[in-house]
mmCIF file of C-alpha atoms in Angstrom:
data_model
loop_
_atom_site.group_PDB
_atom_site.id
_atom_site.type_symbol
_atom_site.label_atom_id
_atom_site.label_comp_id
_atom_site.label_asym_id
_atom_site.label_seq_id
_atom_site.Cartn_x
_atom_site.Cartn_y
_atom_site.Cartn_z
ATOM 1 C CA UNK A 1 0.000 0.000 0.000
ATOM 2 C CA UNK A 2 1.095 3.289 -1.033
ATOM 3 C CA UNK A 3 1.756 5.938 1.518
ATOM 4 C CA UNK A 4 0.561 9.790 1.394
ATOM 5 C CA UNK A 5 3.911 10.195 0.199
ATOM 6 C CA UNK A 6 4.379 7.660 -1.920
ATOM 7 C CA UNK A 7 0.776 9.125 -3.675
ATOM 8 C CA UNK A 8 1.445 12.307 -3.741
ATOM 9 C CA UNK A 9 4.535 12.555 -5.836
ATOM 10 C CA UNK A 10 3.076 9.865 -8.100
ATOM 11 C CA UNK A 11 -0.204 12.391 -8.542
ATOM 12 C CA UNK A 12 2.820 15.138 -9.130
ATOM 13 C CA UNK A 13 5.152 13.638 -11.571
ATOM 14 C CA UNK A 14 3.827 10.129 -12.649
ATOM 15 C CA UNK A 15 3.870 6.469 -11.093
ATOM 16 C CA UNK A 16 7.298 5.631 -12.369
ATOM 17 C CA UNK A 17 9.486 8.309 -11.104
ATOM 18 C CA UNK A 18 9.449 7.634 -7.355
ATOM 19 C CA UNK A 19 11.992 4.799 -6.687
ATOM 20 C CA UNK A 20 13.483 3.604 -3.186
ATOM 21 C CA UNK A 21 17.348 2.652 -2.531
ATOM 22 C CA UNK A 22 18.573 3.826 -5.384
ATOM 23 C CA UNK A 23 22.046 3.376 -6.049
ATOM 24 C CA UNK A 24 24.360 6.576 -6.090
ATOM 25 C CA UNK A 25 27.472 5.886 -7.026
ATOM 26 C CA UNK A 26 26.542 5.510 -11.264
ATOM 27 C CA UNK A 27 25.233 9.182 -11.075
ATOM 28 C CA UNK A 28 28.399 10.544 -9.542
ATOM 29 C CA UNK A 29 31.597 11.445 -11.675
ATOM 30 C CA UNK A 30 33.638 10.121 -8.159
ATOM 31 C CA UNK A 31 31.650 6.462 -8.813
ATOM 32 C CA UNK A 32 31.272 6.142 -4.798
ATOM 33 C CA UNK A 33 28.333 5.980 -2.876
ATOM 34 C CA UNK A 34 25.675 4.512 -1.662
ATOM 35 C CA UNK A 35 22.120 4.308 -1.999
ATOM 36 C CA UNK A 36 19.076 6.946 -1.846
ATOM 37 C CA UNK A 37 16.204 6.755 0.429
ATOM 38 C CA UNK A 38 14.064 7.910 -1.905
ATOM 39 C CA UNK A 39 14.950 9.483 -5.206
ATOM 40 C CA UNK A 40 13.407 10.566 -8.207
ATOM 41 C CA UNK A 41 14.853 12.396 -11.262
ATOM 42 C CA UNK A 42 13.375 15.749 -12.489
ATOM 43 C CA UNK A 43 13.700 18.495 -14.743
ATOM 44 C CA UNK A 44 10.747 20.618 -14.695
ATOM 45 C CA UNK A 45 10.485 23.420 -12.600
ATOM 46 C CA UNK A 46 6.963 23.102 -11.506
ATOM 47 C CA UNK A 47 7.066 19.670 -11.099
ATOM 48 C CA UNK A 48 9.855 20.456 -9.036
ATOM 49 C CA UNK A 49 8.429 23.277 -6.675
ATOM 50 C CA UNK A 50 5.516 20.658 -5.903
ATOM 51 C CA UNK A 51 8.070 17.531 -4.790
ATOM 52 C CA UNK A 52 10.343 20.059 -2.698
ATOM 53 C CA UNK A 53 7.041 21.026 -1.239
ATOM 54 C CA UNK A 54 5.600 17.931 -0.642
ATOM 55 C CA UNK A 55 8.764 16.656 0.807
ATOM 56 C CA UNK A 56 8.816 19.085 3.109
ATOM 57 C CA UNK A 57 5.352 18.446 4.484
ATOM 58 C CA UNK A 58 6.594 14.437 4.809
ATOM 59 C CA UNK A 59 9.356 16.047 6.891
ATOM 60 C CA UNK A 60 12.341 14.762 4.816
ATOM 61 C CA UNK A 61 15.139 16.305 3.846
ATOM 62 C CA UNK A 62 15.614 16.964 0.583
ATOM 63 C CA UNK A 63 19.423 16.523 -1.370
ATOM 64 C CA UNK A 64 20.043 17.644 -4.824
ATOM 65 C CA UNK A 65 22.491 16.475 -7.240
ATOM 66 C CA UNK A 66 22.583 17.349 -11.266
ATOM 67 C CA UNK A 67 25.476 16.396 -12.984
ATOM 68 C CA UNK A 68 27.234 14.295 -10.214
ATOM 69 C CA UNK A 69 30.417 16.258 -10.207
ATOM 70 C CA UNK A 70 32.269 17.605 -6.824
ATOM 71 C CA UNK A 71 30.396 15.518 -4.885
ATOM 72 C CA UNK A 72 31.059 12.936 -2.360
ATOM 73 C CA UNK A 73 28.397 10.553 -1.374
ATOM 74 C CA UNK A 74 29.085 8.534 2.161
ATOM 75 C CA UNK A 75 28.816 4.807 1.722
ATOM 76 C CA UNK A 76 25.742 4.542 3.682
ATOM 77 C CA UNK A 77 24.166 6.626 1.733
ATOM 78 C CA UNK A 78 22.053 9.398 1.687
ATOM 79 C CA UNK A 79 18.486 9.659 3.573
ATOM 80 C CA UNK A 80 15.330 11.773 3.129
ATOM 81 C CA UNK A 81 14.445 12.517 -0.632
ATOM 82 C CA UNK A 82 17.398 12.963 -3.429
ATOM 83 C CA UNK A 83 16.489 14.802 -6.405
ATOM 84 C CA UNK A 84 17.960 14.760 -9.567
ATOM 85 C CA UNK A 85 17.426 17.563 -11.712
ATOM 86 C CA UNK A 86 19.056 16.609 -15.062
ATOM 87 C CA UNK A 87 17.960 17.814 -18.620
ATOM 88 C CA UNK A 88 15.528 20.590 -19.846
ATOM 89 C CA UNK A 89 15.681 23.439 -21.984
ATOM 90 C CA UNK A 90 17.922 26.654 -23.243
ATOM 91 C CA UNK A 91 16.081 29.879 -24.833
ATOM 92 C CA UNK A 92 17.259 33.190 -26.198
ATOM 93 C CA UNK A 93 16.061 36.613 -24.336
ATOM 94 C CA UNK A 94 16.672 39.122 -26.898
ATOM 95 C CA UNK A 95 20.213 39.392 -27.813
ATOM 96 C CA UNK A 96 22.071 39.581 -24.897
ATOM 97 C CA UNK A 97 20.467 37.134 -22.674
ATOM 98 C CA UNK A 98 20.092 33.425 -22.446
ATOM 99 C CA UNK A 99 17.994 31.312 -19.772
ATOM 100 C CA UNK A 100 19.132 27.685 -18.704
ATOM 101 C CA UNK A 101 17.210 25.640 -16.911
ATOM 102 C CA UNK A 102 19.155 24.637 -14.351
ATOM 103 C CA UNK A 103 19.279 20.547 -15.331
ATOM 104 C CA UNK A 104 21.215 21.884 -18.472
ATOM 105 C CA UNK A 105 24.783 20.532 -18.230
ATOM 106 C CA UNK A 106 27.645 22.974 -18.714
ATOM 107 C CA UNK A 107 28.967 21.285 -21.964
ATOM 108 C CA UNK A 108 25.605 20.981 -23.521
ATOM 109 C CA UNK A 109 24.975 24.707 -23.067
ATOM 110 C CA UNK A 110 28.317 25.180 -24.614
ATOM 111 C CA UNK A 111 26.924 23.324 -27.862
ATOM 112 C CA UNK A 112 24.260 24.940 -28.028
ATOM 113 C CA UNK A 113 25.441 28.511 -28.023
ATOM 114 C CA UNK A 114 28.204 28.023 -29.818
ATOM 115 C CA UNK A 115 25.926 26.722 -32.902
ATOM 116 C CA UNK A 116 24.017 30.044 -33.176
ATOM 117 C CA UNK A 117 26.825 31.791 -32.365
ATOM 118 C CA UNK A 118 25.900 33.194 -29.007
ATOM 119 C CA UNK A 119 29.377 34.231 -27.065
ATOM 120 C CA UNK A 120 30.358 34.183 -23.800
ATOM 121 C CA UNK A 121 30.174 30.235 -22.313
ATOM 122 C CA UNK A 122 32.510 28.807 -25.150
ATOM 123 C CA UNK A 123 35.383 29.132 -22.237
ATOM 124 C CA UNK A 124 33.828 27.031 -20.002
ATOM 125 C CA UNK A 125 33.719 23.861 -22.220
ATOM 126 C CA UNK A 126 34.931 20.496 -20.782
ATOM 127 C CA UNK A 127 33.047 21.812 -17.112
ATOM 128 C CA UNK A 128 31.448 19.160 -15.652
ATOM 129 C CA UNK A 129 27.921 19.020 -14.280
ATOM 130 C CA UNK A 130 24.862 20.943 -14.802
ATOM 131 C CA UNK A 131 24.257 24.703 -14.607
ATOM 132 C CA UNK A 132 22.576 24.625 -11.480
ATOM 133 C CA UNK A 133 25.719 22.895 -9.683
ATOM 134 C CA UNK A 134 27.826 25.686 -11.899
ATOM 135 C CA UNK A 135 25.178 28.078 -9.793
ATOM 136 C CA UNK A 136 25.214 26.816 -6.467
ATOM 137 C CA UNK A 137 28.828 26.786 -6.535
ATOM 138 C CA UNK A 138 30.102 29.758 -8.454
ATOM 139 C CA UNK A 139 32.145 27.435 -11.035
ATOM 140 C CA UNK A 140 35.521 28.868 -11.237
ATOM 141 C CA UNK A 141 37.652 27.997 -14.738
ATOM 142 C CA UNK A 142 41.492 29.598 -15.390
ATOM 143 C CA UNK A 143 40.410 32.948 -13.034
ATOM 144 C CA UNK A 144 36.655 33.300 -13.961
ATOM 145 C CA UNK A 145 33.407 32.986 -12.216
ATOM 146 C CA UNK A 146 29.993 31.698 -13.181
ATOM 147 C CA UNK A 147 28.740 34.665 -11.400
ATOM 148 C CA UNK A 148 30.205 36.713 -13.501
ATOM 149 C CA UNK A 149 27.707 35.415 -16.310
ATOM 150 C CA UNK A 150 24.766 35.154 -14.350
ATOM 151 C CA UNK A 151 22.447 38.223 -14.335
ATOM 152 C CA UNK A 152 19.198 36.895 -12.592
ATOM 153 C CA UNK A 153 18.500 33.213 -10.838
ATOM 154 C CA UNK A 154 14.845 31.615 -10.613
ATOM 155 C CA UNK A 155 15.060 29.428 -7.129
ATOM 156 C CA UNK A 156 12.560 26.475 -5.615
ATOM 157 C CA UNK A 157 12.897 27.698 -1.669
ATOM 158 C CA UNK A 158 12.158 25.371 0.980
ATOM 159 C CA UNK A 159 8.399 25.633 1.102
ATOM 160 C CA UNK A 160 7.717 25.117 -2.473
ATOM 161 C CA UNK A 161 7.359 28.737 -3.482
ATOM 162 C CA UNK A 162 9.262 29.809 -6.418
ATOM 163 C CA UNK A 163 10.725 33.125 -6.720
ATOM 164 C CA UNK A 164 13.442 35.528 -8.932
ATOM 165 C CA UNK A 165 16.126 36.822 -7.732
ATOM 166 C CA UNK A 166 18.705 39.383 -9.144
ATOM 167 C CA UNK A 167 22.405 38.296 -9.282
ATOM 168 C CA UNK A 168 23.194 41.218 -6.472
ATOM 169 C CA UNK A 169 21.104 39.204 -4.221
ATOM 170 C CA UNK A 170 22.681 35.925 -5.032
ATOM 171 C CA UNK A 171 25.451 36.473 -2.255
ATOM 172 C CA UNK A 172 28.360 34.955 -5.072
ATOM 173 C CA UNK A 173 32.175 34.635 -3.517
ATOM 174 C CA UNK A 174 34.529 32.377 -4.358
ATOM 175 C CA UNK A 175 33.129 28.928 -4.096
ATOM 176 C CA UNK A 176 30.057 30.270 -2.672
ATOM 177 C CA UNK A 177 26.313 31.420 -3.264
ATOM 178 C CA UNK A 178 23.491 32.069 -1.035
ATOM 179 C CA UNK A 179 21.943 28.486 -1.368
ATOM 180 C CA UNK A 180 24.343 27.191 0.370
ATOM 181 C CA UNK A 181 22.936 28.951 3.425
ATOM 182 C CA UNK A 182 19.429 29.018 2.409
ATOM 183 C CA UNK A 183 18.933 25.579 0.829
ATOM 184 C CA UNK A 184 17.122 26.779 -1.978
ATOM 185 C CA UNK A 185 17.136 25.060 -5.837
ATOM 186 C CA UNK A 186 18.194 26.800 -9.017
ATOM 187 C CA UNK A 187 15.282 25.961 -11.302
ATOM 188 C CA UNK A 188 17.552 28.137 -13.913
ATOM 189 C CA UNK A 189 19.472 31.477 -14.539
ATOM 190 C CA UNK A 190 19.872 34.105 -17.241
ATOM 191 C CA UNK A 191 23.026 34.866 -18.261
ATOM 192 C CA UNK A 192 24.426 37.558 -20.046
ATOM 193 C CA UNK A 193 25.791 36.833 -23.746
ATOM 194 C CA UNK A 194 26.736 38.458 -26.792
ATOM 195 C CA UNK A 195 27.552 37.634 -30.377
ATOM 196 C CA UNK A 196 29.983 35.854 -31.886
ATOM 197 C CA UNK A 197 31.085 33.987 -35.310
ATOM 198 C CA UNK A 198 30.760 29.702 -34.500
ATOM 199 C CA UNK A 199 34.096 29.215 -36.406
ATOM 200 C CA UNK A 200 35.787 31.755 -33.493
ATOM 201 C CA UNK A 201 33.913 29.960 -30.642
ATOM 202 C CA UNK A 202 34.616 26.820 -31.455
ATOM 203 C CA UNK A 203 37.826 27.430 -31.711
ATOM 204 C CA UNK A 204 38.181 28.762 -27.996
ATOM 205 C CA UNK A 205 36.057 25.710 -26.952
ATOM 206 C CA UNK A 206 38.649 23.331 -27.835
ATOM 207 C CA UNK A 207 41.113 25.417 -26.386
ATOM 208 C CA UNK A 208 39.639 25.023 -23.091
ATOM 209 C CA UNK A 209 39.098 21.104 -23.621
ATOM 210 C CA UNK A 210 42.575 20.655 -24.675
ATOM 211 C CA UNK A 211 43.326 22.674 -21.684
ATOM 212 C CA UNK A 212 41.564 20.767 -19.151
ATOM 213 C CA UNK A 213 43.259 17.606 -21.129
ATOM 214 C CA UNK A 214 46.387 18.582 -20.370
ATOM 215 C CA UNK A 215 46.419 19.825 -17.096
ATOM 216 C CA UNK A 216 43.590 17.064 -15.636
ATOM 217 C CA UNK A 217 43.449 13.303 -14.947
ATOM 218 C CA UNK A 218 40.279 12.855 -17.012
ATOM 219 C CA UNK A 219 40.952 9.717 -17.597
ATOM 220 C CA UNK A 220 39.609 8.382 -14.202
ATOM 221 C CA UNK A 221 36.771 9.186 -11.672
ATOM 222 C CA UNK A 222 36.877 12.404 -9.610
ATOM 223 C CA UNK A 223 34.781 14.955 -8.762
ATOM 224 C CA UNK A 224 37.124 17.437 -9.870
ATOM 225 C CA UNK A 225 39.311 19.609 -7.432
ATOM 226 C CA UNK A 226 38.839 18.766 -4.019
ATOM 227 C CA UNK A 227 39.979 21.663 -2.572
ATOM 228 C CA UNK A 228 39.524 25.403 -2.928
ATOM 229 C CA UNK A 229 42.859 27.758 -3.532
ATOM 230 C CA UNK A 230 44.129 29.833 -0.769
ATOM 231 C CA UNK A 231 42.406 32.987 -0.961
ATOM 232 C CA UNK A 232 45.448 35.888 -0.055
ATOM 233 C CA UNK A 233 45.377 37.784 1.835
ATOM 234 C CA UNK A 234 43.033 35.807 4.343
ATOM 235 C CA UNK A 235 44.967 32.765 3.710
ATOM 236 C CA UNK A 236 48.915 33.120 4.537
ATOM 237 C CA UNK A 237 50.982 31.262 1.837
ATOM 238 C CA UNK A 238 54.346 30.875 2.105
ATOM 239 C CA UNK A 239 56.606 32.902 0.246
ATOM 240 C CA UNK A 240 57.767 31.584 -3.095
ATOM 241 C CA UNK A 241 54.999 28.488 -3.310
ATOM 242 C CA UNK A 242 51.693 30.048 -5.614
ATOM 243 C CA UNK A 243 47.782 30.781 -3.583
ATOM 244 C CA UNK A 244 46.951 27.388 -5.495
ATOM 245 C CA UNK A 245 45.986 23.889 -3.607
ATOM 246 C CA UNK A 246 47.377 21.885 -5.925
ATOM 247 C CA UNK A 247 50.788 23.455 -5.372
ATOM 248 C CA UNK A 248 50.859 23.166 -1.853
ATOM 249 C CA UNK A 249 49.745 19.672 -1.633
ATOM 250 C CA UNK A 250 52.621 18.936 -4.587
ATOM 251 C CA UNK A 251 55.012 20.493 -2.447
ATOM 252 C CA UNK A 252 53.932 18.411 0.786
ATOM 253 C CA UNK A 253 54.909 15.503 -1.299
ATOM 254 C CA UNK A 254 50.789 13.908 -1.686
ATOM 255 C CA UNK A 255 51.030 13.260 -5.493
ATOM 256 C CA UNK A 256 50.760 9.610 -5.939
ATOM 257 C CA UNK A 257 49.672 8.786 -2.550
ATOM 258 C CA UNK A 258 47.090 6.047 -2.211
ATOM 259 C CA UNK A 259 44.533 4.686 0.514
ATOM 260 C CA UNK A 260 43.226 1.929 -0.888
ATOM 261 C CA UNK A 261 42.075 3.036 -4.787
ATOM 262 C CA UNK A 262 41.535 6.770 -3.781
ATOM 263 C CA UNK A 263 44.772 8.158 -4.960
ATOM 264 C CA UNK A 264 46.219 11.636 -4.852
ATOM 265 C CA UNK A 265 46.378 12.463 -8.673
ATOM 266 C CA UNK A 266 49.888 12.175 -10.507
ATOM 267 C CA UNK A 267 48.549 14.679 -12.656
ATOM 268 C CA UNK A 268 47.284 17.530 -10.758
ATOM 269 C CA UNK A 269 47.522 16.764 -6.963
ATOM 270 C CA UNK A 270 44.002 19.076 -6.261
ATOM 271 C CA UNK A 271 42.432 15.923 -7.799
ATOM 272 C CA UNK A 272 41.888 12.520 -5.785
ATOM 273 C CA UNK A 273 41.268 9.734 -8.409
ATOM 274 C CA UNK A 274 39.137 6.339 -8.273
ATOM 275 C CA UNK A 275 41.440 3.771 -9.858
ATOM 276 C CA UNK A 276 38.858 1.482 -9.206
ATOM 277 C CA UNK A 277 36.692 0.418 -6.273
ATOM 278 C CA UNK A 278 37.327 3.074 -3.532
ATOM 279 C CA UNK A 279 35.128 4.147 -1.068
ATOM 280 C CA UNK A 280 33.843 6.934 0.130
ATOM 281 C CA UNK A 281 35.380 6.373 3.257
ATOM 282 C CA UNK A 282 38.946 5.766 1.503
ATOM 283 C CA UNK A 283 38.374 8.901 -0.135
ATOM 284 C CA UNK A 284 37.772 10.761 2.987
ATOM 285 C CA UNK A 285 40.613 9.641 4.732
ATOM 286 C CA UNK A 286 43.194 10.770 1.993
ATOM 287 C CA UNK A 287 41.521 14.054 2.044
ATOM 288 C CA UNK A 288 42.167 14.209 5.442
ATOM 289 C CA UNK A 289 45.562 13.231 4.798
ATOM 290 C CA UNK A 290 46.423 15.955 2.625
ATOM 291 C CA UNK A 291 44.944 18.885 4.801
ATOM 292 C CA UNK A 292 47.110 17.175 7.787
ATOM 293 C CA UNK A 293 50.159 17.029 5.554
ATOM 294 C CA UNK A 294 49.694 20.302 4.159
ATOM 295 C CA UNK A 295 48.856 22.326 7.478
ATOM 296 C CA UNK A 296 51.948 20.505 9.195
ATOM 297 C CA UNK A 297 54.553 21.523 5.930
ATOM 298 C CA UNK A 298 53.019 24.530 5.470
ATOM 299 C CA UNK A 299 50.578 26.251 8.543
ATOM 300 C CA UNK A 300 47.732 26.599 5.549
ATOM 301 C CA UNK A 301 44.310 25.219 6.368
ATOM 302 C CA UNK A 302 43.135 23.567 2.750
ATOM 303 C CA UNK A 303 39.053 23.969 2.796
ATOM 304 C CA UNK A 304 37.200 21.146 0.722
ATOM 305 C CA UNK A 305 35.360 22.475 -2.193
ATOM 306 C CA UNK A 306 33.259 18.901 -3.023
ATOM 307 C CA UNK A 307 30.309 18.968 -0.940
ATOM 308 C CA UNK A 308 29.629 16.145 1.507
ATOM 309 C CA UNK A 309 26.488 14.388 0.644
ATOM 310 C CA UNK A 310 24.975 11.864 3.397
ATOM 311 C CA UNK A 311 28.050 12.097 6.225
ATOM 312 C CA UNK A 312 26.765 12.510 9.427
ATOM 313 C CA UNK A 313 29.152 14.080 11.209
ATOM 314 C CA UNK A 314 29.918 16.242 8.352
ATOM 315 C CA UNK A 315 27.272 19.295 7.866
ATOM 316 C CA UNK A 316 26.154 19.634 4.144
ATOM 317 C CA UNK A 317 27.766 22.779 2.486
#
């Protein structure tokens, strides 16, 4: 028998949504996790605002994920409701404006705009995840910000009610929005563009993609860099070593270290790779090894910048 639950997100989004235990780890770029309480994949905004709302009446808490990346799910998994937001639509405002809906991932906006010769998100090809997640966290790529893009935001809050809200209002820092305090949902954004020729923009697209395939191990599971750069002059860096995460845990001698599968990335040590089998708890340990390592070398506190999904000792960014 079904409970009110149960019933009411089948009367909101359809019988075959709605699915218990549902295994994590495949919808993560880390491949680590375990399962869902509940979970069921949207990406409609009004369907959304009535699940978030109907959740909340239920009294469970409600996770998001998009794209999967810079994310770490706990073993154990992850209780209350999960919601996957993944897919939906990109339109032209005028000239200068585009709205994403917030399932939209990075790369496929990239495609898109680039075919019609809209400027201004060809640099950000090769990001992983969707454009909410790009939101929520103020994506950073070779010195730039999502934010910087972003000109208004259409949110689900925690009651269901949906709402606009200009980019001033958005509370963007490094690493950082609002909805991390708030615990709101990007439904989607408008961001600022302008014109360009496709032969030009594709052209800086695979710039960034070669980039990224230098520079990255993208060969393996991560959830790309684990920890944010020292931001000067809060953060104290040593003379001589660059305000960069990767650096200092280079120079504390982590690349190539290992628990279990979860290894510090020959490649770029701000990446912890899966070679295959690790856990989240493997993962979490080598983390911890790193900001240990790096504090004692170096008297720098590195701050994760994956979120923590489903720890319970670990509040949720």
């Amino acid at each position: 028998m079904l409970s009110r639950f149960e019933h009411r997100v089948w009367e909101a989004c359809g019988p075959d949504r709605l699915r218990r235990n549902q295994l994590l780890a495949p919808l993560t770029t880390f491949k680590v996790g375990g399962p869902a309480e509940w979970f069921v994949q949207l990406q409609d905004g009004a369907e959304l605002a009535r699940v978030v709302e109907i959740a909340r009446e239920a009294g469970l808490p409600v996770t998001m994920i998009g794209g999967g990346s810079n994310i770490l799910v706990a073993d154990e998994g992850v209780s209350g409701l999960v919601i996957r937001l993944h897919g939906g639509e990109v339109s032209s405002i005028g000239a200068s404006r585009v709205r994403v809906d917030a399932g939209v991932t990075v790369n496929g906006l990239v495609r898109w705009t680039v075919s019609r010769g809209i400027a201004g998100i060809e640099a950000w090809a090769g990001t992983p995840g969707t454009l909410g997640g790009a939101v929520f966290g103020n994506a950073h790529f070779r010195g730039r910000l999502m934010s910087e893009l972003v000109t208004s935001v259409r949110l689900v809050g925690g009651d269901g009610r949906i709402v606009d809200v200009d980019a001033a209002a958005m509370e963007f820092g490094y690493d950082f929005s609002r909805l991390h305090r708030t615990r709101e949902v990007v439904v989607s954004a408008d961001l600022e563009v302008s014109t360009g020729e496709p032969a030009a923009l594709r052209a800086v697209a695979r710039e960034s993609l070669a980039f990224r395939k230098r520079t990255q191990p993208l060969e393996s599971p991560s959830a790309g860099c684990v920890f944010r750069n020292p931001q000067p002059p809060h953060d104290r860096v040593p003379e001589g070593i660059p305000p960069s995460a990767g650096a200092l845990v280079d120079r504390a001698g982590l690349k190539g270290v290992r628990e279990g599968p979860a290894v510090v990335s020959p490649a770029h040590a701000n990446f912890i790779v899966n070679q295959g089998g690790a856990t989240a708890r493997q993962i979490r340990a080598l983390i911890a090894r790193c900001q240990a390592d790096v504090q004692a070398r170096f008297g720098v506190t590195l701050h994760e910048e994956i979120v923590y999904l489903g720890f319970r000792d670990i509040p949720e960014a």
